[in-house]
Structure formats: structure tokens, C-alpha cells
Amino acid sequence: MTIDIAMGTLAGQVVSAGTGEPVADAIVSIDGQESDSHSFYSTPTTRSGEEGAFESRLAPGRYRIKIQKEGFAPVETTAEVRPAAAGAPVEIRLRPVGAP
């Protein structure tokens, strides 16, 4: 028996809120939400690349994205993945610690 699961792509870029410069090596945690539920499950953690970019192939659904990087305040946001589609990349702005 073969089970085909349509996958989508969650892509984004992590940038500094102060300068707009890419933030490399930020920890990107993605949690999926069960359909018709308030419970979440975790996917493997990844890191942003040299240009602040990250990408993950995921099953369709709603996801909570948490970004952490030393020297910056952590950020949490949500995004939706649709089957067989690459949505617009999510831009995540990290505020430097101590910045107004």
C-alpha cells in the first residue's frame, strides 16, 4: 500500500528589525497544529542560512514558527502551508535586545 501525502513549502527569511540585514544561524522551531484542535506537534528544528533564509517541506496545515538568536528578542508567528504550493516567504523581524 502506498500513501501519497501532498506536501507544501514553508519558506521565510529572518532579518534584523533595526537594519533589515539578514540574520544567519537563527534557530527556527516549527510546531504544527492538529486539525480542529488546539494541540500542537513539533517538527525538526532548523537554522537560517547565510542570507537569513529557511525552508521546510511540510504537510498542509497551520504552523507556529518560533525564532531565536542570541542578541535578539525571540519572535513567534503563524503561517499556513497549502498542498503542492509554495506561498510567499514569511519575513520575520528580530528586534535586537535593548532596542526600543
mmCIF file of C-alpha atoms in Angstrom:
data_model
loop_
_atom_site.group_PDB
_atom_site.id
_atom_site.type_symbol
_atom_site.label_atom_id
_atom_site.label_comp_id
_atom_site.label_asym_id
_atom_site.label_seq_id
_atom_site.Cartn_x
_atom_site.Cartn_y
_atom_site.Cartn_z
ATOM 1 C CA MET A 1 0.000 0.000 0.000
ATOM 2 C CA THR A 2 1.250 3.472 -0.868
ATOM 3 C CA ILE A 3 0.049 6.605 0.849
ATOM 4 C CA ASP A 4 0.605 9.861 -1.012
ATOM 5 C CA ILE A 5 0.700 12.991 1.114
ATOM 6 C CA ALA A 6 0.635 16.299 -0.712
ATOM 7 C CA MET A 7 3.365 18.485 0.717
ATOM 8 C CA GLY A 8 3.842 22.219 0.713
ATOM 9 C CA THR A 9 6.751 24.511 1.447
ATOM 10 C CA LEU A 10 7.124 26.909 4.340
ATOM 11 C CA ALA A 11 9.855 29.400 3.458
ATOM 12 C CA GLY A 12 11.000 32.544 5.164
ATOM 13 C CA GLN A 13 13.774 34.982 5.880
ATOM 14 C CA VAL A 14 14.976 36.201 9.266
ATOM 15 C CA VAL A 15 16.119 39.831 9.311
ATOM 16 C CA SER A 16 17.123 42.399 11.917
ATOM 17 C CA ALA A 17 14.262 44.784 12.689
ATOM 18 C CA GLY A 18 16.781 47.587 13.185
ATOM 19 C CA THR A 19 18.733 47.310 9.934
ATOM 20 C CA GLY A 20 16.852 44.893 7.668
ATOM 21 C CA GLU A 21 20.067 42.868 7.384
ATOM 22 C CA PRO A 22 19.744 39.053 7.212
ATOM 23 C CA VAL A 23 20.192 37.169 10.489
ATOM 24 C CA ALA A 24 22.152 33.962 9.876
ATOM 25 C CA ASP A 25 22.148 30.899 12.132
ATOM 26 C CA ALA A 26 18.899 31.750 13.947
ATOM 27 C CA ILE A 27 17.113 28.736 15.461
ATOM 28 C CA VAL A 28 13.799 28.096 13.671
ATOM 29 C CA SER A 29 11.293 25.897 15.528
ATOM 30 C CA ILE A 30 8.098 24.927 13.717
ATOM 31 C CA ASP A 31 5.090 23.456 15.510
ATOM 32 C CA GLY A 32 2.093 22.125 13.585
ATOM 33 C CA GLN A 33 -1.485 22.375 14.806
ATOM 34 C CA GLU A 34 -3.756 19.348 14.671
ATOM 35 C CA SER A 35 -6.876 19.939 12.568
ATOM 36 C CA ASP A 36 -9.874 21.071 14.615
ATOM 37 C CA SER A 37 -7.725 21.104 17.746
ATOM 38 C CA HIS A 38 -5.696 23.401 19.946
ATOM 39 C CA SER A 39 -2.852 20.910 20.362
ATOM 40 C CA PHE A 40 0.486 21.339 18.581
ATOM 41 C CA TYR A 41 3.208 18.917 17.479
ATOM 42 C CA SER A 42 6.859 19.747 16.749
ATOM 43 C CA THR A 43 8.843 19.303 13.550
ATOM 44 C CA PRO A 44 12.658 19.090 13.443
ATOM 45 C CA THR A 45 14.387 22.363 14.312
ATOM 46 C CA THR A 46 16.345 24.110 11.563
ATOM 47 C CA ARG A 47 18.540 27.211 11.294
ATOM 48 C CA SER A 48 18.509 30.209 8.990
ATOM 49 C CA GLY A 49 21.249 30.291 6.347
ATOM 50 C CA GLU A 50 23.802 32.983 5.472
ATOM 51 C CA GLU A 51 21.107 35.204 3.921
ATOM 52 C CA GLY A 52 18.702 34.562 6.810
ATOM 53 C CA ALA A 53 16.628 32.144 4.707
ATOM 54 C CA PHE A 54 14.978 28.953 5.920
ATOM 55 C CA GLU A 55 12.729 26.408 4.234
ATOM 56 C CA SER A 56 10.863 23.309 5.326
ATOM 57 C CA ARG A 57 8.707 20.811 3.414
ATOM 58 C CA LEU A 58 5.577 20.183 5.450
ATOM 59 C CA ALA A 59 2.131 18.661 5.218
ATOM 60 C CA PRO A 60 -0.618 21.214 4.600
ATOM 61 C CA GLY A 61 -1.853 22.974 7.725
ATOM 62 C CA ARG A 62 -1.314 25.828 10.140
ATOM 63 C CA TYR A 63 2.075 26.168 11.833
ATOM 64 C CA ARG A 64 3.518 28.197 14.688
ATOM 65 C CA ILE A 65 7.048 29.459 13.948
ATOM 66 C CA LYS A 66 9.411 30.408 16.779
ATOM 67 C CA ILE A 67 12.718 32.150 16.012
ATOM 68 C CA GLN A 68 15.580 32.592 18.488
ATOM 69 C CA LYS A 69 19.038 34.101 18.100
ATOM 70 C CA GLU A 70 21.451 35.280 20.770
ATOM 71 C CA GLY A 71 21.414 39.079 20.988
ATOM 72 C CA PHE A 72 17.804 39.307 19.743
ATOM 73 C CA ALA A 73 14.389 39.032 21.409
ATOM 74 C CA PRO A 74 12.615 35.774 20.398
ATOM 75 C CA VAL A 75 9.696 36.035 17.967
ATOM 76 C CA GLU A 76 6.660 33.825 17.427
ATOM 77 C CA THR A 77 4.275 33.961 14.456
ATOM 78 C CA THR A 78 1.963 31.667 12.479
ATOM 79 C CA ALA A 79 1.795 30.632 8.823
ATOM 80 C CA GLU A 80 -0.312 28.316 6.701
ATOM 81 C CA VAL A 81 1.061 25.702 4.301
ATOM 82 C CA ARG A 82 -1.084 24.718 1.337
ATOM 83 C CA PRO A 83 -0.695 21.473 -0.622
ATOM 84 C CA ALA A 84 1.769 21.451 -3.524
ATOM 85 C CA ALA A 85 2.214 25.193 -3.258
ATOM 86 C CA ALA A 86 4.988 27.489 -2.237
ATOM 87 C CA GLY A 87 3.466 30.512 -0.569
ATOM 88 C CA ALA A 88 5.153 33.868 -0.321
ATOM 89 C CA PRO A 89 8.164 33.689 2.004
ATOM 90 C CA VAL A 90 7.465 34.835 5.556
ATOM 91 C CA GLU A 91 9.677 37.724 6.683
ATOM 92 C CA ILE A 92 10.463 37.528 10.373
ATOM 93 C CA ARG A 93 11.989 40.607 12.005
ATOM 94 C CA LEU A 94 14.070 40.079 15.121
ATOM 95 C CA ARG A 95 14.485 43.063 17.432
ATOM 96 C CA PRO A 96 17.982 43.422 18.908
ATOM 97 C CA VAL A 97 17.991 43.062 22.696
ATOM 98 C CA GLY A 98 17.975 46.508 24.304
ATOM 99 C CA ALA A 99 16.467 48.192 21.219
ATOM 100 C CA PRO A 100 13.340 50.340 21.720
#
